[in-house]
């Protein structure tokens, strides 16, 4: 008699979660978001954008504020916030950031046809409450949350063969914050020329329109870009986890650190191209290629902050139901371990030193996803109940 094969964990993850489990996840997230609204300066990063937009509404240049580092198009997007009362904004901004992250998670699940009521959905949603990147993006109300929500939406459109719509979504995300700019390469890999054009033209048109309405828009090129290329200032530099910034803090000279970071980022781009050429499940190919592109950019871009990890991480977590995906590797979870507050790391708990932990997370995630890119793709179909599957069409080769 043949032995009974052991049950796989994927069907269990894709079954509906119990009602108490769903309520517990909602309660954990609500407590975390409420806590974020009670800190000394809630929504700190968002306040810089709002202050710059109010300067614009008063007739000044938003770039007169040295902490406003976004494209001109972000000024128009922030006008509704700038009209709100400060007391309301201090509560609303963290709540909106948390809602955007949760929206991104639900959209990431849709890429693989996983129900929002599944155990996987509930476990990750509840786990976000114990994950430092989530706390960071919520307490700061950083606009990275918009990219966390829009990247899965763009990938969902692409997975359904709607590359032009995916390009429009990505272009909108870039107009709000240029974080998803590396995804332009994904459209070039797929030869989705109209989508690629949308990625470029949407933020360009939005920024040009905003620039015409504001005084001294040229400060973006003369003040903001040089500020970013220098690695920002002493306030933000200790939290920058890019290798270009972290390696010199470890006594590696800049003329070694910069080429090393560029070489690693270049290797990441090659791995992304290899993964795209590897085929397999088109949804998994989209997610892993885009994640590799984003992680390669984080290794060399200045800055690369803690909460940036949420952008590629949520689609990767949604792929846990696909055999051979990156979350099936223990190294994927080891990379996230430093970001769980329950674990104390000697000498790295000081705020000005946490960038070393963040850099380790980005590097290990890049290794875990890169190793997946090197393996044959195979069929890679999800082990999910038929009721949780949806049909996807791809126009890519």
PDB file of C-alpha atoms in Angstrom, residues 14 34 37 77 79 138 164 181 212 215 291 319 324 328 346 352 376:
ATOM      1  CA  UNK A  14      -6.351  29.378   1.241  1.00  0.00           C
ATOM      2  CA  UNK A  34      -4.508  54.333  16.818  1.00  0.00           C
ATOM      3  CA  UNK A  37      -1.998  58.830  15.988  1.00  0.00           C
ATOM      4  CA  UNK A  77      -2.466  65.746  -5.155  1.00  0.00           C
ATOM      5  CA  UNK A  79      -4.296  70.103  -2.039  1.00  0.00           C
ATOM      6  CA  UNK A 138       1.807  54.550   9.281  1.00  0.00           C
ATOM      7  CA  UNK A 164      -1.878  50.037 -20.899  1.00  0.00           C
ATOM      8  CA  UNK A 181      10.049  54.239 -11.665  1.00  0.00           C
ATOM      9  CA  UNK A 212       2.965  75.987 -14.822  1.00  0.00           C
ATOM     10  CA  UNK A 215       6.375  79.979  -8.931  1.00  0.00           C
ATOM     11  CA  UNK A 291      10.179  42.590  -6.887  1.00  0.00           C
ATOM     12  CA  UNK A 319       2.608  34.304  -3.982  1.00  0.00           C
ATOM     13  CA  UNK A 324       8.803  27.258  -5.566  1.00  0.00           C
ATOM     14  CA  UNK A 328       8.641  29.055   0.370  1.00  0.00           C
ATOM     15  CA  UNK A 346      22.598  44.145  20.471  1.00  0.00           C
ATOM     16  CA  UNK A 352      20.572  55.997  14.354  1.00  0.00           C
ATOM     17  CA  UNK A 376      13.821  26.896 -13.462  1.00  0.00           C
TER      18      UNK A 376
END
